[in-house]
Each structure stands twice: as structure tokens, then as C-alpha cells.
Amino acid sequence: MKTSRNRPRQRRLFLGSCVLPLPPPPLLFPVLGFTTRITVLTFPTVSPPAAALNHDLHVQPVLLHEPAVKRLLGWKQGDEEEKWAEKAVDALVKKLKKKKGAMEDLEKALSCPGQPSKCVTIPRSLDGRLQVSHRKGLPHVIYCRVWRWPDLQSHHELQTSGAVRVSFGSKQKEVCINPYHYKRVESPVLPPVLVPRHSEFNPQHSLLVQFRNLSHNEPHMPLNATFPESFQPPHSAGSNISPNSPYGPPSPASSGTYPNSPASSGPASPFQLPADTPPPAYMPPDEQLGQETQSMDTSSSLVQPNIPRGDVQPVEYEEPSHWCSIMYYELNNRVGEAYHASSTSVLVDGFTDPSNNKNRFCLGLLSNVNRNSTIENTRRHIGKGVHLYYVGGEVYAECLSDTSIFVQSRNCNYHHGFHPTTVCKIPSGCSLKIFNNQEFAQLLAQSVNHGFEAVYELTKMCTIRMSFVKGWGAEYHRQDVTSTPCWIEVHLHGPLQWLDKVLTQMGSPLNPISSVS
């Protein structure tokens, strides 16, 4: 007992999760009357914990140690988001290793882009999306972005090639991620509008009366439609609704429609196509974009007047530097400056990013001294807001907010056969085409033959109104968009500039007006 009591205790040093024993007390040696203190340090070899090697568990530089990942990254396009691309490829390799020959098929497709290749498929998730580093996206978009187009923003910018058998739009259990089985949607070339140098129609037979009757017959409150339940598949090739959509009963909105729109059968109007032009058959969504361009090229001569070339002035469409401008309103008060969109993909959200990001219009930054509690509460629910895409001459609106958005687009209403002022509800997670340049070009070419007023009426089609959280119309207690707490107005610059050039060539209206009328 005396021996153990006199034994020095072993002291320990705690370093994080490592416990290191301290050295024994120094040894004392008397040398020539002095005491010499000698300390011997002996530390055992201790391996640090695995977590200490990598403090950020989300960053894994060891990905490149996988030979397959390193090989596939050799075909990566662009220099941005290196870590994101590594994680996307690593996740893909783990899936493809479970399928015999899949890795070889993908490497062959990437190494020989001009040669035919097989579909490289992965299982489709429940919502169709794949998560890579806290970001979710559609798998074919992710890998087309890695290996072909780094600036790719949306699946609306892609269409399938003839080689793909299990495309994303086919709703099968597998989806092809071979980037060479998809192609980029190109903006179609719109034919010029031929403006007559001299008017050749009798003003008494002008269709201005029909426009006036249409506007006079507008309901006191706009009608309402909900996507996709109220949207019947139209007869035109421009339909953007898949055949599996749960179509409900016809909406009351379809009772008052644009005359002779693709989904209506009304009397003759400036929007009417020739009677001997049969409606094209329904096509799957993947084939529509390519067919639309072809049908536009072949049918453009149908809408041009039979006027000698010397008697008309062709007016070309030109793409502006900013494709749209967005104004924000609270009730009937405009708040803040207009946002001019140069990027083809724009987020309008309720957050507060002050960096002047060209891809975002943050409404949370804007102040208004006249703001009431209803507006404040609505602004808090805007959240991620709406994603606007401009792709291939078409504008899409995707609701990213947890609550619905409400859209009034005359071009969209014309396409679906709704009344011009119908307000369409887009639920969270849904996307709707709200403008089509090709259909607008057809309407403009036809309207030129019916006078200044018919062309001027199309300016209403170039403005789109959109409300967050709160709806308006016949089914809501708010009758007008200016009664909603938070809403935006989108002006489409390309169509407006085209109209401006055409109207400038046409001069002024033929119907007389006096200073005392």
C-alpha cells in the first residue's frame, strides 16, 4: 500500500477527442551541488479521428480518386461550379455501376459525339428530380449542363432527338441522361410582316366593330381558370400539356373566347386562319417544338396577303437586348424601379438580395410607406415566387412559391380558347406557357389587313399581369388586379417593338376623330 501511494499518478492531456498521457515528473540529479532537471517527452503515436481530416463533410476532394469519375469529368464543358459537377458525376457513376455496360455506353457517347449511341438510363425518382449538393434538378438537364451546355437553365430549352427511347417526357420508370440524345431549342425565325403601302380595304367593312363588341362584352369581372384542370387540349401543335394531364370539366371561362383561336370555333375575325387549313394532329410534348418551327415556315405564306411585293413594306422581327421589363405594384401603386431582364431565366421572389443579380428581381428589398398589414402579410408568403423563362420564342411561368400565382395573359387565353381577360391560376410546382411568338406573328400578319385598330389591339397581348398569393376575378372577392396586394406587370419588348415598327409604317387610324368629339 505504501508503494502504490508513493507512485506518481499518470497525468493526461485532452486534445479534442484524443487523450494523450503526459510525461512523468522530471528526474532530479544532484551535480556539484546543483540540481539538474531533465524532462523526457515520450508521446505515443495516435491517429487523429477521421472527422479531423475533413471538417466540411459536404466537400469531398477524394471524389477524383475514383477513376471513372475522373474520366467522365474529362469531357466536362465550362469551368464554373467544379465541385457541383464532380458531385453530379459521382452520383451518376454510383447508379451506372449497378447496370452492366452502362458506363461503357456513356463513355462511348461522350467520346464519339457524332456517332449513334445507346440510351443511358437511371431510375426516375418520385418527383422526377435529382438532388446534387442541396440543389434539385431534372437529371437530363443536369448532365446536359455538365457535358454540353453549361448555360442551360431549364428543361424547356431541350427537346429530344430521334435516337432517344426513354425520354424524360415519356413518363417511364427510367430516364435517359445521354446528353447527345437531346438538342437545344433554337429560336425560330419569324417571317416579316408585309405592311401595305396603301390601304386597299373599305373602312366601312373594317372588323374594328368586332373588336369593339368584344371589348364591350367583357364581363364586369374576369373569368377564372385553374391549370391544369380547366385546360382542354387545344387542336394546335403548340399545346404544352401532356396526354396524362388530369383534364377536368370545361371551365366557365371557355364560354367567352377569342374568335377562332386554336381552341375555339367562333365567327370570322382578324384571328381567323384560312378555312382550308386543317388543324394539325395532337403530338407528344417532345415532338411539338420541332414541329412548330416547321409548321410556321410552311404556313407563313398562308397568312400573307396577296399583294405585289412593290406595294408592301416588309417589317422584320428583331430580338431586343432586354426581352422584358417587370414592374411591381401593391394595390394600384407602383413600387420601385422597373427591372429589365437580359437573362433568359429570371426569378421574381420575395427575398432581399441587394447584389443586383441579373437573374433575380427581389421584391423584399422594395419599401412603401403606404403599405398596410394585408400587403405585409402577403409579401411574407411570396417566398421563391415565380420563375420566368424565355426559350425558343416562348415565355413560361413556373410557380416556385408555396402558394399559387394568378396570371392574365391574352396570348395564353387565345391559345386555349378562353375569354381574353381570363385569369389562370398556376398552383405551386406547375409551369405554364404564357406567350408564343409564333402565334403572335400569325395574328399580327393577319391583323395588318384589317387596319390600324386591329394591329393596335394586339398591344394588350404584349402585357402580362401576375398576382402573388391572392387571386382576382369572378370566383374571388377582388374584381381587378389593382385590388390584389402584390402583383407584377411584364412588358414583352420584342413583340412591342415589332408592333411599333408595323404601326409606324401604317400611319394613323382611318376612322375620323375631331377635337370636340
Short mmCIF file of C-alpha atoms in Angstrom, two decimals:
data_model
loop_
_atom_site.label_atom_id
_atom_site.label_comp_id
_atom_site.label_asym_id
_atom_site.label_seq_id
_atom_site.Cartn_x
_atom_site.Cartn_y
_atom_site.Cartn_z
CA MET A 1 0.00 0.00 0.00
CA LYS A 2 2.85 2.36 0.80
CA THR A 3 4.44 1.65 -2.56
CA SER A 4 1.26 2.39 -4.54
CA ARG A 5 0.64 5.57 -2.54
CA ASN A 6 4.09 6.91 -3.40
CA ARG A 7 3.79 6.01 -7.15
CA PRO A 8 3.31 9.21 -9.17
CA ARG A 9 -0.06 9.49 -10.83
CA GLN A 10 -0.15 9.48 -14.59
CA ARG A 11 -1.41 12.80 -15.87
CA ARG A 12 -3.33 13.10 -19.14
CA LEU A 13 -3.70 15.82 -21.74
CA PHE A 14 -7.04 16.11 -23.57
CA LEU A 15 -6.80 17.27 -27.21
CA GLY A 16 -10.30 17.24 -28.70
CA SER A 17 -11.26 13.59 -28.81
CA CYS A 18 -7.63 12.41 -28.42
CA VAL A 19 -6.37 11.54 -24.90
CA LEU A 20 -2.59 11.74 -24.64
CA PRO A 21 -0.72 10.71 -21.44
CA LEU A 22 1.58 13.38 -20.03
CA PRO A 23 5.20 12.54 -19.33
CA PRO A 24 6.30 11.58 -15.82
CA PRO A 25 7.67 14.24 -13.43
CA PRO A 26 11.19 15.44 -14.20
CA LEU A 27 14.13 13.47 -12.82
CA LEU A 28 16.34 15.30 -10.35
CA PHE A 29 20.10 14.70 -10.44
CA PRO A 30 22.45 16.44 -7.95
CA VAL A 31 25.51 17.61 -9.87
CA LEU A 32 28.20 19.58 -7.99
CA GLY A 33 25.75 20.92 -5.51
CA PHE A 34 23.17 21.91 -8.13
CA THR A 35 20.01 20.14 -9.03
CA THR A 36 19.66 19.41 -12.76
CA ARG A 37 16.14 18.99 -14.09
CA ILE A 38 15.80 16.63 -17.09
CA THR A 39 12.43 16.09 -18.70
CA VAL A 40 11.94 13.24 -21.14
CA LEU A 41 8.97 13.66 -23.51
CA THR A 42 7.62 10.43 -24.94
CA PHE A 43 4.29 10.62 -26.80
CA PRO A 44 2.71 7.55 -28.27
CA THR A 45 1.68 7.57 -31.95
CA VAL A 46 -2.03 8.34 -32.05
CA SER A 47 -4.11 8.55 -35.26
CA PRO A 48 -6.42 11.57 -35.30
CA PRO A 49 -10.13 10.89 -35.70
CA ALA A 50 -11.46 10.61 -39.24
CA ALA A 51 -13.59 13.73 -38.85
CA ALA A 52 -10.47 15.81 -38.21
CA LEU A 53 -9.26 15.09 -41.75
CA ASN A 54 -12.30 16.72 -43.32
CA HIS A 55 -14.04 19.40 -41.29
CA ASP A 56 -16.56 20.14 -44.07
CA LEU A 57 -18.45 16.95 -44.70
CA HIS A 58 -20.06 18.47 -47.80
CA VAL A 59 -16.73 18.95 -49.58
CA GLN A 60 -15.15 15.67 -50.58
CA PRO A 61 -11.94 16.16 -52.55
CA VAL A 62 -11.49 12.40 -52.66
CA LEU A 63 -14.06 12.13 -55.48
CA LEU A 64 -11.36 12.41 -58.12
CA HIS A 65 -9.69 9.30 -56.72
CA GLU A 66 -12.44 7.33 -58.47
CA PRO A 67 -11.02 6.57 -61.95
CA ALA A 68 -14.45 6.51 -63.63
CA VAL A 69 -15.35 9.94 -62.21
CA LYS A 70 -12.04 11.38 -63.36
CA ARG A 71 -12.50 10.01 -66.89
CA LEU A 72 -16.04 11.36 -67.23
CA LEU A 73 -15.03 14.79 -65.94
CA GLY A 74 -12.55 14.95 -68.81
CA TRP A 75 -15.49 15.74 -71.12
CA LYS A 76 -16.98 18.41 -68.85
CA GLN A 77 -17.81 21.72 -70.53
CA GLY A 78 -17.09 25.09 -68.90
CA ASP A 79 -15.13 25.98 -65.79
CA GLU A 80 -17.90 27.06 -63.44
CA GLU A 81 -19.16 25.07 -60.44
CA GLU A 82 -16.38 22.49 -60.46
CA LYS A 83 -17.43 20.89 -57.16
CA TRP A 84 -21.06 20.67 -58.26
CA ALA A 85 -20.08 18.87 -61.46
CA GLU A 86 -17.87 16.43 -59.52
CA LYS A 87 -20.70 15.51 -57.19
CA ALA A 88 -23.17 15.16 -60.06
CA VAL A 89 -20.85 12.80 -61.94
CA ASP A 90 -20.01 10.83 -58.78
CA ALA A 91 -23.72 10.30 -58.06
CA LEU A 92 -24.23 9.12 -61.64
CA VAL A 93 -21.31 6.68 -61.53
CA LYS A 94 -22.74 5.03 -58.41
CA LYS A 95 -26.04 4.47 -60.25
CA LEU A 96 -24.50 3.27 -63.52
CA LYS A 97 -22.16 0.76 -61.85
CA LYS A 98 -25.24 -1.27 -60.95
CA LYS A 99 -26.11 -1.72 -64.65
CA LYS A 100 -23.94 -3.84 -66.91
CA GLY A 101 -22.46 -1.93 -69.83
CA ALA A 102 -23.97 1.44 -68.85
CA MET A 103 -20.62 3.09 -68.09
CA GLU A 104 -19.16 1.91 -71.40
CA ASP A 105 -22.19 3.23 -73.32
CA LEU A 106 -21.89 6.65 -71.68
CA GLU A 107 -18.14 6.92 -72.34
CA LYS A 108 -18.69 5.94 -75.97
CA ALA A 109 -21.38 8.61 -76.37
CA LEU A 110 -19.15 11.30 -74.86
CA SER A 111 -16.03 10.31 -76.81
CA CYS A 112 -17.81 9.97 -80.19
CA PRO A 113 -20.49 12.71 -80.20
CA GLY A 114 -21.17 12.39 -83.92
CA GLN A 115 -21.82 8.64 -83.81
CA PRO A 116 -25.10 6.89 -82.89
CA SER A 117 -25.20 5.87 -79.24
CA LYS A 118 -27.45 3.93 -76.90
CA CYS A 119 -29.73 5.34 -74.21
CA VAL A 120 -28.01 5.60 -70.83
CA THR A 121 -30.76 5.41 -68.22
CA ILE A 122 -31.15 5.86 -64.48
CA PRO A 123 -34.26 5.20 -62.35
CA ARG A 124 -36.78 8.03 -62.19
CA SER A 125 -37.33 9.46 -58.71
CA LEU A 126 -40.79 10.09 -57.26
CA ASP A 127 -40.84 13.76 -58.27
CA GLY A 128 -38.65 13.21 -61.33
CA ARG A 129 -35.80 15.30 -59.94
CA LEU A 130 -32.28 14.53 -58.74
CA GLN A 131 -30.60 16.29 -55.82
CA VAL A 132 -26.97 17.31 -56.17
CA SER A 133 -25.37 19.32 -53.36
CA HIS A 134 -28.61 20.73 -51.93
CA ARG A 135 -29.88 21.64 -55.42
CA LYS A 136 -32.62 19.71 -57.18
CA GLY A 137 -32.93 19.43 -60.94
CA LEU A 138 -34.15 17.16 -63.70
CA PRO A 139 -31.47 14.52 -64.40
CA HIS A 140 -31.27 15.02 -68.18
CA VAL A 141 -30.90 18.78 -67.66
CA ILE A 142 -28.12 18.27 -65.08
CA TYR A 143 -25.99 16.06 -67.32
CA CYS A 144 -26.64 18.07 -70.48
CA ARG A 145 -25.36 21.02 -68.49
CA VAL A 146 -22.24 19.14 -67.37
CA TRP A 147 -21.25 17.73 -70.76
CA ARG A 148 -22.76 20.04 -73.40
CA TRP A 149 -24.28 23.39 -72.38
CA PRO A 150 -23.02 24.98 -69.11
CA ASP A 151 -25.51 27.85 -69.52
CA LEU A 152 -28.54 25.54 -69.68
CA GLN A 153 -31.27 26.78 -67.31
CA SER A 154 -34.41 24.70 -67.85
CA HIS A 155 -35.90 21.62 -69.49
CA HIS A 156 -37.86 24.00 -71.70
CA GLU A 157 -34.59 24.62 -73.56
CA LEU A 158 -34.25 20.95 -74.54
CA GLN A 159 -36.00 18.65 -76.95
CA THR A 160 -35.29 15.01 -77.68
CA SER A 161 -33.55 13.71 -80.77
CA GLY A 162 -34.82 10.77 -82.75
CA ALA A 163 -32.44 8.35 -81.03
CA VAL A 164 -33.92 8.58 -77.54
CA ARG A 165 -36.39 5.90 -76.47
CA VAL A 166 -36.90 6.70 -72.78
CA SER A 167 -37.02 10.48 -72.72
CA PHE A 168 -37.98 12.44 -69.64
CA GLY A 169 -41.35 13.35 -71.16
CA SER A 170 -42.33 9.71 -71.73
CA LYS A 171 -43.10 9.22 -68.00
CA GLN A 172 -41.40 5.81 -67.89
CA LYS A 173 -39.65 4.29 -64.88
CA GLU A 174 -36.26 5.08 -66.40
CA VAL A 175 -34.99 8.33 -67.90
CA CYS A 176 -32.20 8.74 -70.45
CA ILE A 177 -29.35 11.04 -69.42
CA ASN A 178 -27.27 10.64 -72.60
CA PRO A 179 -26.56 14.30 -73.43
CA TYR A 180 -26.34 13.54 -77.15
CA HIS A 181 -29.91 12.27 -77.19
CA TYR A 182 -31.11 15.84 -76.62
CA LYS A 183 -30.75 19.03 -78.62
CA ARG A 184 -31.03 22.68 -77.73
CA VAL A 185 -34.19 24.51 -78.73
CA GLU A 186 -33.38 27.29 -81.16
CA SER A 187 -35.46 30.43 -81.52
CA PRO A 188 -37.47 30.14 -84.74
CA VAL A 189 -37.00 32.75 -87.44
CA LEU A 190 -40.25 34.69 -87.67
CA PRO A 191 -41.34 35.75 -91.18
CA PRO A 192 -41.55 39.50 -91.79
CA VAL A 193 -44.90 41.23 -91.64
CA LEU A 194 -45.85 42.73 -95.02
CA VAL A 195 -47.42 46.12 -94.41
CA PRO A 196 -49.39 47.52 -97.41
CA ARG A 197 -48.11 50.93 -98.53
CA HIS A 198 -51.67 51.93 -99.43
CA SER A 199 -54.86 50.79 -97.74
CA GLU A 200 -56.95 48.62 -100.05
CA PHE A 201 -59.96 47.82 -97.88
CA ASN A 202 -63.12 49.77 -97.27
CA PRO A 203 -63.20 51.28 -93.75
CA GLN A 204 -66.94 50.55 -93.67
CA HIS A 205 -66.14 46.84 -93.81
CA SER A 206 -63.43 47.00 -91.19
CA LEU A 207 -63.50 44.44 -88.41
CA LEU A 208 -62.99 47.19 -85.85
CA VAL A 209 -66.65 46.72 -84.91
CA GLN A 210 -65.91 43.16 -83.82
CA PHE A 211 -63.07 44.36 -81.60
CA ARG A 212 -65.35 46.96 -80.05
CA ASN A 213 -68.09 44.41 -79.48
CA LEU A 214 -65.58 42.04 -77.93
CA SER A 215 -64.36 44.70 -75.51
CA HIS A 216 -67.89 45.90 -74.74
CA ASN A 217 -68.96 42.34 -73.97
CA GLU A 218 -66.16 41.80 -71.49
CA PRO A 219 -67.59 40.69 -68.15
CA HIS A 220 -67.58 43.05 -65.21
CA MET A 221 -65.12 40.68 -63.57
CA PRO A 222 -62.61 38.46 -65.40
CA LEU A 223 -63.45 34.77 -65.62
CA ASN A 224 -61.18 32.23 -63.91
CA ALA A 225 -59.43 29.03 -64.94
CA THR A 226 -57.16 26.66 -63.00
CA PHE A 227 -54.18 24.88 -64.53
CA PRO A 228 -54.31 22.06 -65.50
CA GLU A 229 -57.92 21.13 -64.69
CA SER A 230 -59.59 23.84 -66.80
CA PHE A 231 -57.25 23.47 -69.77
CA GLN A 232 -58.65 21.29 -72.54
CA PRO A 233 -56.04 20.07 -75.05
CA PRO A 234 -56.22 22.51 -77.97
CA HIS A 235 -56.04 21.41 -81.58
CA SER A 236 -52.85 23.29 -82.32
CA ALA A 237 -49.40 21.80 -82.23
CA GLY A 238 -48.37 24.33 -79.64
CA SER A 239 -50.06 22.52 -76.80
CA ASN A 240 -47.80 22.20 -73.78
CA ILE A 241 -49.99 19.79 -71.82
CA SER A 242 -49.05 16.14 -71.65
CA PRO A 243 -51.61 13.47 -72.59
CA ASN A 244 -51.60 12.23 -68.99
CA SER A 245 -52.82 15.51 -67.54
CA PRO A 246 -55.98 15.16 -65.43
CA TYR A 247 -58.37 17.23 -67.52
CA GLY A 248 -61.45 18.24 -65.64
CA PRO A 249 -64.79 19.54 -66.88
CA PRO A 250 -64.74 22.63 -69.12
CA SER A 251 -64.28 25.87 -67.25
CA PRO A 252 -66.87 28.65 -67.42
CA ALA A 253 -64.02 30.69 -68.88
CA SER A 254 -64.39 28.87 -72.18
CA SER A 255 -67.86 30.34 -72.69
CA GLY A 256 -66.37 33.60 -73.88
CA THR A 257 -63.37 33.08 -76.14
CA TYR A 258 -61.16 34.72 -78.67
CA PRO A 259 -62.79 34.38 -82.09
CA ASN A 260 -61.28 31.44 -83.95
CA SER A 261 -58.47 30.84 -81.51
CA PRO A 262 -56.84 27.39 -81.72
CA ALA A 263 -59.36 26.07 -79.17
CA SER A 264 -62.48 27.93 -80.28
CA SER A 265 -64.88 27.89 -83.22
CA GLY A 266 -66.38 31.35 -83.35
CA PRO A 267 -67.35 33.58 -86.29
CA ALA A 268 -64.86 35.14 -88.69
CA SER A 269 -62.36 37.55 -87.16
CA PRO A 270 -58.93 39.04 -87.74
CA PHE A 271 -57.53 36.00 -85.90
CA GLN A 272 -59.05 33.50 -88.33
CA LEU A 273 -56.89 31.02 -90.23
CA PRO A 274 -57.87 30.03 -93.79
CA ALA A 275 -60.81 27.63 -93.81
CA ASP A 276 -58.97 25.04 -95.91
CA THR A 277 -56.18 24.69 -93.34
CA PRO A 278 -56.87 21.54 -91.29
CA PRO A 279 -55.86 21.61 -87.63
CA PRO A 280 -52.69 19.58 -87.02
CA ALA A 281 -52.99 16.35 -85.08
CA TYR A 282 -52.02 16.14 -81.41
CA MET A 283 -48.36 15.30 -80.83
CA PRO A 284 -46.43 14.33 -77.70
CA PRO A 285 -44.73 17.27 -75.98
CA ASP A 286 -41.25 16.15 -77.04
CA GLU A 287 -42.15 16.48 -80.74
CA GLN A 288 -44.06 19.71 -80.55
CA LEU A 289 -41.24 22.26 -80.56
CA GLY A 290 -39.60 20.90 -83.68
CA GLN A 291 -42.93 20.58 -85.48
CA GLU A 292 -43.96 24.10 -84.52
CA THR A 293 -40.98 25.60 -86.32
CA GLN A 294 -41.67 23.53 -89.41
CA SER A 295 -45.39 24.33 -89.45
CA MET A 296 -44.63 28.02 -89.05
CA ASP A 297 -42.28 28.00 -92.03
CA THR A 298 -44.74 26.18 -94.29
CA SER A 299 -47.86 28.07 -93.25
CA SER A 300 -46.36 31.56 -93.14
CA SER A 301 -47.35 32.14 -96.74
CA LEU A 302 -50.98 31.46 -95.85
CA VAL A 303 -51.25 34.49 -93.62
CA GLN A 304 -49.52 36.89 -96.01
CA PRO A 305 -51.79 39.00 -98.23
CA ASN A 306 -51.82 38.55 -101.99
CA ILE A 307 -50.24 41.93 -102.63
CA PRO A 308 -47.45 42.63 -105.14
CA ARG A 309 -44.05 42.94 -103.50
CA GLY A 310 -43.65 46.52 -104.64
CA ASP A 311 -46.78 47.59 -102.76
CA VAL A 312 -45.73 46.28 -99.34
CA GLN A 313 -43.10 47.17 -96.79
CA PRO A 314 -41.62 44.11 -95.00
CA VAL A 315 -41.08 44.64 -91.27
CA GLU A 316 -38.67 42.17 -89.66
CA TYR A 317 -38.70 40.95 -86.06
CA GLU A 318 -35.57 41.86 -84.10
CA GLU A 319 -34.58 40.41 -80.74
CA PRO A 320 -34.01 43.21 -78.20
CA SER A 321 -31.16 43.33 -75.68
CA HIS A 322 -33.70 43.05 -72.82
CA TRP A 323 -36.51 40.64 -73.61
CA CYS A 324 -38.87 42.05 -70.98
CA SER A 325 -39.30 44.61 -68.23
CA ILE A 326 -41.08 43.88 -64.94
CA MET A 327 -42.90 46.42 -62.77
CA TYR A 328 -44.01 45.67 -59.21
CA TYR A 329 -47.28 47.02 -57.76
CA GLU A 330 -49.04 47.00 -54.40
CA LEU A 331 -52.75 47.59 -54.97
CA ASN A 332 -52.79 50.44 -57.52
CA ASN A 333 -49.40 51.89 -56.51
CA ARG A 334 -46.23 51.12 -58.42
CA VAL A 335 -43.31 50.39 -56.08
CA GLY A 336 -39.65 50.70 -57.02
CA GLU A 337 -37.97 50.90 -60.41
CA ALA A 338 -38.63 48.69 -63.40
CA TYR A 339 -36.50 45.56 -63.71
CA HIS A 340 -35.05 44.96 -67.21
CA ALA A 341 -34.37 41.30 -67.93
CA SER A 342 -31.32 40.50 -70.04
CA SER A 343 -31.04 36.87 -68.90
CA THR A 344 -33.47 34.39 -70.45
CA SER A 345 -34.16 32.96 -66.99
CA VAL A 346 -35.46 35.36 -64.33
CA LEU A 347 -36.55 34.75 -60.73
CA VAL A 348 -39.07 37.14 -59.17
CA ASP A 349 -39.07 36.34 -55.45
CA GLY A 350 -39.85 37.88 -52.07
CA PHE A 351 -36.32 37.86 -50.70
CA THR A 352 -33.75 40.62 -50.17
CA ASP A 353 -30.61 40.04 -52.25
CA PRO A 354 -29.03 43.52 -52.74
CA SER A 355 -26.35 42.44 -55.25
CA ASN A 356 -28.24 43.50 -58.41
CA ASN A 357 -28.17 39.93 -59.67
CA LYS A 358 -29.16 39.94 -63.35
CA ASN A 359 -31.16 36.73 -62.83
CA ARG A 360 -33.23 37.90 -59.83
CA PHE A 361 -35.77 40.60 -59.07
CA CYS A 362 -36.07 40.62 -55.26
CA LEU A 363 -39.33 42.25 -54.16
CA GLY A 364 -38.37 42.02 -50.48
CA LEU A 365 -35.95 44.91 -50.97
CA LEU A 366 -38.62 47.39 -52.05
CA SER A 367 -40.15 49.74 -49.48
CA ASN A 368 -43.51 51.52 -49.50
CA VAL A 369 -44.69 53.94 -46.80
CA ASN A 370 -48.33 53.25 -47.73
CA ARG A 371 -48.06 49.50 -47.09
CA ASN A 372 -50.82 48.03 -44.90
CA SER A 373 -50.93 44.81 -42.87
CA THR A 374 -52.55 42.79 -45.68
CA ILE A 375 -49.75 43.72 -48.06
CA GLU A 376 -47.11 42.95 -45.42
CA ASN A 377 -48.59 39.52 -44.76
CA THR A 378 -48.89 38.75 -48.48
CA ARG A 379 -45.28 39.77 -49.12
CA ARG A 380 -44.11 37.30 -46.48
CA HIS A 381 -45.81 34.50 -48.43
CA ILE A 382 -44.30 35.30 -51.84
CA GLY A 383 -41.28 33.17 -50.94
CA LYS A 384 -39.49 31.77 -54.00
CA GLY A 385 -42.06 33.45 -56.22
CA VAL A 386 -42.16 32.78 -59.96
CA HIS A 387 -39.54 31.65 -62.47
CA LEU A 388 -39.90 33.23 -65.92
CA TYR A 389 -38.21 31.53 -68.88
CA TYR A 390 -37.79 32.92 -72.39
CA VAL A 391 -36.88 29.95 -74.59
CA GLY A 392 -37.26 29.46 -78.32
CA GLY A 393 -39.61 32.41 -78.73
CA GLU A 394 -41.85 31.21 -75.90
CA VAL A 395 -42.36 32.52 -72.37
CA TYR A 396 -43.06 30.13 -69.49
CA ALA A 397 -44.08 30.89 -65.91
CA GLU A 398 -43.22 28.34 -63.21
CA CYS A 399 -44.68 28.79 -59.74
CA LEU A 400 -41.95 28.23 -57.15
CA SER A 401 -43.92 29.73 -54.27
CA ASP A 402 -45.73 27.54 -51.75
CA THR A 403 -48.93 29.37 -52.75
CA SER A 404 -50.48 29.76 -56.20
CA ILE A 405 -49.86 32.60 -58.62
CA PHE A 406 -52.53 34.11 -60.88
CA VAL A 407 -51.77 35.08 -64.48
CA GLN A 408 -53.69 37.15 -67.01
CA SER A 409 -52.15 36.60 -70.46
CA ARG A 410 -54.22 37.30 -73.58
CA ASN A 411 -51.86 35.25 -75.72
CA CYS A 412 -52.26 32.23 -73.43
CA ASN A 413 -56.03 32.74 -73.34
CA TYR A 414 -56.14 32.92 -77.14
CA HIS A 415 -54.20 29.67 -77.42
CA HIS A 416 -56.56 27.81 -75.09
CA GLY A 417 -59.78 29.41 -76.33
CA PHE A 418 -60.53 31.36 -73.15
CA HIS A 419 -62.00 34.83 -72.95
CA PRO A 420 -59.23 37.43 -73.41
CA THR A 421 -59.38 38.65 -69.80
CA THR A 422 -59.47 35.21 -68.13
CA VAL A 423 -57.22 34.85 -65.07
CA CYS A 424 -55.40 31.50 -64.89
CA LYS A 425 -54.39 30.00 -61.55
CA ILE A 426 -51.00 28.24 -61.55
CA PRO A 427 -50.53 26.05 -58.44
CA SER A 428 -47.20 25.57 -56.71
CA GLY A 429 -44.77 23.47 -58.74
CA CYS A 430 -46.63 23.90 -62.04
CA SER A 431 -45.38 25.56 -65.23
CA LEU A 432 -47.48 27.17 -67.97
CA LYS A 433 -46.63 28.65 -71.37
CA ILE A 434 -47.90 32.23 -71.23
CA PHE A 435 -46.70 33.63 -74.57
CA ASN A 436 -45.82 32.27 -78.01
CA ASN A 437 -44.02 34.45 -80.55
CA GLN A 438 -45.13 32.31 -83.49
CA GLU A 439 -48.82 32.65 -82.73
CA PHE A 440 -48.33 36.37 -82.17
CA ALA A 441 -46.61 36.63 -85.57
CA GLN A 442 -49.56 34.95 -87.27
CA LEU A 443 -52.05 37.26 -85.55
CA LEU A 444 -50.00 40.32 -86.48
CA ALA A 445 -49.69 39.29 -90.13
CA GLN A 446 -53.47 38.78 -90.35
CA SER A 447 -54.36 41.93 -88.43
CA VAL A 448 -52.36 44.16 -90.80
CA ASN A 449 -55.00 43.53 -93.47
CA HIS A 450 -57.77 44.80 -91.19
CA GLY A 451 -56.43 48.21 -90.36
CA PHE A 452 -54.61 50.20 -87.73
CA GLU A 453 -57.06 49.46 -84.92
CA ALA A 454 -56.77 45.70 -85.36
CA VAL A 455 -52.99 45.91 -85.08
CA TYR A 456 -53.11 48.33 -82.15
CA GLU A 457 -55.39 45.94 -80.27
CA LEU A 458 -52.51 43.45 -80.15
CA THR A 459 -50.58 45.72 -77.77
CA LYS A 460 -52.74 44.29 -74.98
CA MET A 461 -51.31 40.87 -75.80
CA CYS A 462 -47.77 42.08 -75.05
CA THR A 463 -48.55 42.86 -71.39
CA ILE A 464 -48.92 40.06 -68.83
CA ARG A 465 -50.19 40.62 -65.29
CA MET A 466 -49.40 38.27 -62.46
CA SER A 467 -50.56 38.30 -58.81
CA PHE A 468 -48.91 36.52 -55.90
CA VAL A 469 -50.94 34.59 -53.30
CA LYS A 470 -54.24 36.44 -53.90
CA GLY A 471 -56.46 35.87 -56.94
CA TRP A 472 -58.92 38.14 -58.70
CA GLY A 473 -61.90 37.63 -60.98
CA ALA A 474 -65.40 36.16 -60.89
CA GLU A 475 -64.52 33.50 -58.31
CA TYR A 476 -62.80 35.92 -55.91
CA HIS A 477 -63.97 38.95 -53.99
CA ARG A 478 -61.29 41.06 -55.69
CA GLN A 479 -62.59 42.20 -59.06
CA ASP A 480 -59.47 43.74 -60.56
CA VAL A 481 -55.72 43.13 -60.38
CA THR A 482 -55.28 46.56 -58.76
CA SER A 483 -57.21 45.19 -55.77
CA THR A 484 -54.62 42.47 -55.13
CA PRO A 485 -51.91 43.22 -52.53
CA CYS A 486 -48.83 42.22 -54.58
CA TRP A 487 -48.65 41.89 -58.35
CA ILE A 488 -46.29 42.42 -61.27
CA GLU A 489 -46.73 43.57 -64.85
CA VAL A 490 -44.49 42.08 -67.55
CA HIS A 491 -43.92 44.00 -70.79
CA LEU A 492 -42.54 41.89 -73.65
CA HIS A 493 -40.09 44.11 -75.52
CA GLY A 494 -39.66 42.09 -78.72
CA PRO A 495 -43.38 41.95 -79.68
CA LEU A 496 -43.90 45.57 -78.57
CA GLN A 497 -41.03 46.82 -80.72
CA TRP A 498 -42.33 44.80 -83.67
CA LEU A 499 -45.78 46.33 -83.23
CA ASP A 500 -44.24 49.78 -83.03
CA LYS A 501 -42.49 49.33 -86.39
CA VAL A 502 -45.64 48.00 -88.05
CA LEU A 503 -47.84 50.79 -86.66
CA THR A 504 -45.27 53.37 -87.76
CA GLN A 505 -45.48 52.05 -91.32
CA MET A 506 -49.29 52.02 -91.23
CA GLY A 507 -49.58 55.65 -90.18
CA SER A 508 -52.74 56.54 -88.29
CA PRO A 509 -56.28 55.16 -87.93
CA LEU A 510 -58.65 55.69 -90.86
CA ASN A 511 -61.71 56.44 -88.76
CA PRO A 512 -62.06 60.21 -88.33
CA ILE A 513 -61.83 61.94 -84.96
CA SER A 514 -62.35 65.59 -84.08
CA SER A 515 -61.26 67.83 -81.23
CA VAL A 516 -64.83 68.13 -79.94
CA SER A 517 -65.95 64.51 -80.23
#
